[in-house]
PDB file of C-alpha atoms in Angstrom:
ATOM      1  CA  UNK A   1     -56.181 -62.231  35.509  1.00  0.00           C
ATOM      2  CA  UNK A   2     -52.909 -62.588  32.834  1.00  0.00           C
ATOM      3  CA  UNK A   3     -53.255 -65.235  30.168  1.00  0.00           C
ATOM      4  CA  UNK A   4     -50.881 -66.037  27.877  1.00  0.00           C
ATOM      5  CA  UNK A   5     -51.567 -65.444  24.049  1.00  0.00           C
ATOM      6  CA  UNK A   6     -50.145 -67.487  21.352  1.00  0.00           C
ATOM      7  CA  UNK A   7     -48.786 -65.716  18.053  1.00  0.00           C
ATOM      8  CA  UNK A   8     -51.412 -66.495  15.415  1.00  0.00           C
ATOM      9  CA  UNK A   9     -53.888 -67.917  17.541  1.00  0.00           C
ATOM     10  CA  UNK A  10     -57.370 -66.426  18.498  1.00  0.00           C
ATOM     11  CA  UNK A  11     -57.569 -65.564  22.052  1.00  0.00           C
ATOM     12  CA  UNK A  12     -60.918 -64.993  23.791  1.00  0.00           C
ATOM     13  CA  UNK A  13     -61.932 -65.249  27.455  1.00  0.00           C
ATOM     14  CA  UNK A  14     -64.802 -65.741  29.721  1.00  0.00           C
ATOM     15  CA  UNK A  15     -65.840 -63.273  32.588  1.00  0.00           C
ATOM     16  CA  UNK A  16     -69.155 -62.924  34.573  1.00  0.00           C
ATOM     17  CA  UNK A  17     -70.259 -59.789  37.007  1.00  0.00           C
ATOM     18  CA  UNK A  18     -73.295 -59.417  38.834  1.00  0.00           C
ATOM     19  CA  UNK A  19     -75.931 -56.641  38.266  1.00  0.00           C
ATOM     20  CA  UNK A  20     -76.668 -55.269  41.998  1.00  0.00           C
ATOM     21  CA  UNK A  21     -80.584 -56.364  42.803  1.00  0.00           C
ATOM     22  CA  UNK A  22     -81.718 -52.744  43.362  1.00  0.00           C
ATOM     23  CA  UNK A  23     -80.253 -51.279  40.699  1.00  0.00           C
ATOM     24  CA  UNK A  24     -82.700 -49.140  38.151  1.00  0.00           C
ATOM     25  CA  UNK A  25     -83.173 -51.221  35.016  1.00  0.00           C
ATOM     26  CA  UNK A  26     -82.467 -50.173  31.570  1.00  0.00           C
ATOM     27  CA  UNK A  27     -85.172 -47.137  30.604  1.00  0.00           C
ATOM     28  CA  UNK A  28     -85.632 -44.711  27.572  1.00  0.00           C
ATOM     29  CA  UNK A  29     -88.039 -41.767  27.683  1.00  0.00           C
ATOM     30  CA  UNK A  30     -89.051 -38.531  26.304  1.00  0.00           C
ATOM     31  CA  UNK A  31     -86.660 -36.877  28.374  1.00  0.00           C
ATOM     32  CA  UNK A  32     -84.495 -39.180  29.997  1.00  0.00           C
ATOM     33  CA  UNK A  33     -82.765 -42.475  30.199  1.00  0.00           C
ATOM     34  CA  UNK A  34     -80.679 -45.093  32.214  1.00  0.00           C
ATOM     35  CA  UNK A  35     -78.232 -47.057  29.522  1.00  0.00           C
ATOM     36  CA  UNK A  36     -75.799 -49.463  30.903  1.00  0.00           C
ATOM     37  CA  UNK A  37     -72.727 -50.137  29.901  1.00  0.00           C
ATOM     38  CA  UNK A  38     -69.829 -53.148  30.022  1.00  0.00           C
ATOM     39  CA  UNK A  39     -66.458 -51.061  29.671  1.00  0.00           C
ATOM     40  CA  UNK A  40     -63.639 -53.638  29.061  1.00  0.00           C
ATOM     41  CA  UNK A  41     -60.156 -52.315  29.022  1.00  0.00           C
ATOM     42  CA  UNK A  42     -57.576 -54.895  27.547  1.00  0.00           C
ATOM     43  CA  UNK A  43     -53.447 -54.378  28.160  1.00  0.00           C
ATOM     44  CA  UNK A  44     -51.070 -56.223  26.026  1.00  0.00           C
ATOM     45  CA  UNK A  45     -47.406 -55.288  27.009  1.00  0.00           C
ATOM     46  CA  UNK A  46     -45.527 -53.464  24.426  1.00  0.00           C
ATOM     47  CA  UNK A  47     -48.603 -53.116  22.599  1.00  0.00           C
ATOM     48  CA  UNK A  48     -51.079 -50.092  22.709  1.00  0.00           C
ATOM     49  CA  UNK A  49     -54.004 -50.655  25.190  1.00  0.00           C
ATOM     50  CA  UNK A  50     -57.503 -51.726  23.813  1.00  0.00           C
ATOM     51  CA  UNK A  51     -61.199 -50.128  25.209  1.00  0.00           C
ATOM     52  CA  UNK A  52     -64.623 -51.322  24.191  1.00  0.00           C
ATOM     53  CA  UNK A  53     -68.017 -50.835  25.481  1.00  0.00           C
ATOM     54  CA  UNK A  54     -70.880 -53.457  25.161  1.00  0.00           C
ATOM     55  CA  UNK A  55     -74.300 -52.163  25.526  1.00  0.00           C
ATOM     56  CA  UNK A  56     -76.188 -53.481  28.142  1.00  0.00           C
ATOM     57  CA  UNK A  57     -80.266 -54.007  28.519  1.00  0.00           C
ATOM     58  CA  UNK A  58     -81.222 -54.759  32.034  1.00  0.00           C
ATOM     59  CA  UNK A  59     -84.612 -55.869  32.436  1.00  0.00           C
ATOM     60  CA  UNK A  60     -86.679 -54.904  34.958  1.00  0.00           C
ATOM     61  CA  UNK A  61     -86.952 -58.283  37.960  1.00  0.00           C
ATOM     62  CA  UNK A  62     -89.403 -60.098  38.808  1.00  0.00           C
ATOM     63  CA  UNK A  63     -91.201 -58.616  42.890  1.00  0.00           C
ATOM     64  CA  UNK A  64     -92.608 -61.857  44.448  1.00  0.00           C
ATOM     65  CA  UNK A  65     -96.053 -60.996  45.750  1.00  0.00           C
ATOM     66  CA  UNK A  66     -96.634 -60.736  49.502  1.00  0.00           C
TER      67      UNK A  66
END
């Protein structure tokens, strides 16, 4: 959602997202590998777009026992 930014002042914000439950977990091999990745995109009006990427490690969950 918009926010408003202050000249001269920080700005920072808070977001959370969900990890779907059957998703493959982070994994490095000989060969292969499954890397995840948190893209954020940020738009400032009049001012040049801004992309990052935060690495990710997903560990593996926990299988109750049946």
């Amino acid at each position: 959602p918009a926010q408003s930014v202050q000249p001269g002042r920080p700005f920072g914000g808070v977001c959370s997202f969900s990890i779907p439950a059957e998703a493959m977990h982070s994994f490095l091999g000989t060969n292969n590998r499954v890397e995840w990745v948190l893209k954020v995109h940020t738009g400032v009006k009049g001012w040049v777009d801004h992309k990052t990427d935060f690495p990710l490690h997903v560990c593996p969950r926990m299988v109750q026992g049946s």
